[in-house]
Amino acid sequence: MVIQFHSKTVYICKLKLAKGEKQFIITANPETYMLSKINKSINDILYDKNNLIVPDGISIVKTANFLGKRVKERISGIDIAEYLLEIANKNKYKVYLFGARQEVINKLINVIHKKYPNINIIGATNGYVKDKNKVMNRIKDLEPDIIMVALGI
């Protein structure tokens, strides 16, 4: 597991997007780590060296530093989302939104259209669908540049 600094996170995101490579970014909070201790799937995801873990919570930052992992700051999911939306707007990327309530998604789409007019939102699905695997297969077929997921841990 590698926890990245903010500047390094920005660099990795930009580099991977420019190369068209996939990157799974996890905004980890204390609940994430607690669940990883009892759920092997979550644990495997957190300790996959190909995934980017960012500390979404000051307690994660303090604990990491206590354990000898140098972590400068908390990086919230919203910080990463805004950064990715700026990149998407600049490069006219395709974005898919998955998660949250339908009303929240509708409001977000309106905000994105106003603030980031060059983004192509190719789809959006609320987080209350029963078959999430079916949604993920649909997203895969659409080939978005960025998928923003808000499903919680």
Tab-separated table of N, CA and C in Angstrom, residues 96-110 123-129 138 150:
chain	number	residue	atom	x	y	z
A	96	TYR	N	-18.128	9.578	-16.655
A	96	TYR	CA	-19.310	8.858	-16.205
A	96	TYR	C	-19.422	9.038	-14.692
A	97	LEU	N	-20.621	9.295	-14.209
A	97	LEU	CA	-20.880	9.479	-12.786
A	97	LEU	C	-21.682	8.295	-12.259
A	98	PHE	N	-21.226	7.711	-11.157
A	98	PHE	CA	-21.910	6.557	-10.583
A	98	PHE	C	-21.944	6.698	-9.069
A	99	GLY	N	-23.156	6.761	-8.527
A	99	GLY	CA	-23.310	6.820	-7.080
A	99	GLY	C	-24.177	7.977	-6.640
A	100	ALA	N	-24.408	8.043	-5.356
A	100	ALA	CA	-25.217	9.086	-4.714
A	100	ALA	C	-26.700	8.932	-5.084
A	101	ARG	N	-27.500	9.858	-4.580
A	101	ARG	CA	-28.930	9.865	-4.899
A	101	ARG	C	-29.127	10.530	-6.258
A	102	GLN	N	-30.226	10.224	-6.920
A	102	GLN	CA	-30.500	10.780	-8.243
A	102	GLN	C	-30.551	12.309	-8.219
A	103	GLU	N	-31.139	12.873	-7.171
A	103	GLU	CA	-31.215	14.338	-7.077
A	103	GLU	C	-29.817	14.952	-7.019
A	104	VAL	N	-28.915	14.299	-6.301
A	104	VAL	CA	-27.543	14.786	-6.183
A	104	VAL	C	-26.841	14.710	-7.542
A	105	ILE	N	-27.033	13.607	-8.238
A	105	ILE	CA	-26.422	13.461	-9.569
A	105	ILE	C	-26.953	14.529	-10.525
A	106	ASN	N	-28.261	14.755	-10.501
A	106	ASN	CA	-28.847	15.771	-11.383
A	106	ASN	C	-28.254	17.147	-11.119
A	107	LYS	N	-28.098	17.506	-9.848
A	107	LYS	CA	-27.501	18.797	-9.495
A	107	LYS	C	-26.043	18.855	-9.938
A	108	LEU	N	-25.322	17.761	-9.730
A	108	LEU	CA	-23.916	17.717	-10.130
A	108	LEU	C	-23.768	17.878	-11.637
A	109	ILE	N	-24.612	17.226	-12.392
A	109	ILE	CA	-24.560	17.358	-13.858
A	109	ILE	C	-24.755	18.816	-14.262
A	110	ASN	N	-25.715	19.496	-13.626
A	110	ASN	CA	-25.942	20.912	-13.931
A	110	ASN	C	-24.710	21.752	-13.602
A	123	GLY	N	-22.790	9.501	-19.234
A	123	GLY	CA	-23.783	8.748	-18.486
A	123	GLY	C	-23.687	9.003	-17.001
A	124	ALA	N	-24.761	8.655	-16.322
A	124	ALA	CA	-24.808	8.801	-14.871
A	124	ALA	C	-25.840	7.825	-14.319
A	125	THR	N	-25.483	7.173	-13.233
A	125	THR	CA	-26.378	6.217	-12.586
A	125	THR	C	-26.318	6.449	-11.087
A	126	ASN	N	-27.479	6.487	-10.457
A	126	ASN	CA	-27.474	6.678	-9.006
A	126	ASN	C	-26.944	5.421	-8.319
A	127	GLY	N	-26.603	5.570	-7.072
A	127	GLY	CA	-25.990	4.467	-6.330
A	127	GLY	C	-26.970	3.493	-5.723
A	128	TYR	N	-28.248	3.642	-6.037
A	128	TYR	CA	-29.267	2.794	-5.425
A	128	TYR	C	-29.795	1.717	-6.367
A	129	VAL	N	-29.090	1.475	-7.455
A	129	VAL	CA	-29.477	0.398	-8.368
A	129	VAL	C	-29.148	-0.943	-7.721
A	138	ARG	N	-21.847	-1.738	-18.326
A	138	ARG	CA	-22.308	-0.700	-19.245
A	138	ARG	C	-21.271	0.426	-19.325
A	150	ALA	N	-19.277	7.369	-6.274
A	150	ALA	CA	-19.611	7.836	-4.937
A	150	ALA	C	-20.552	6.807	-4.302
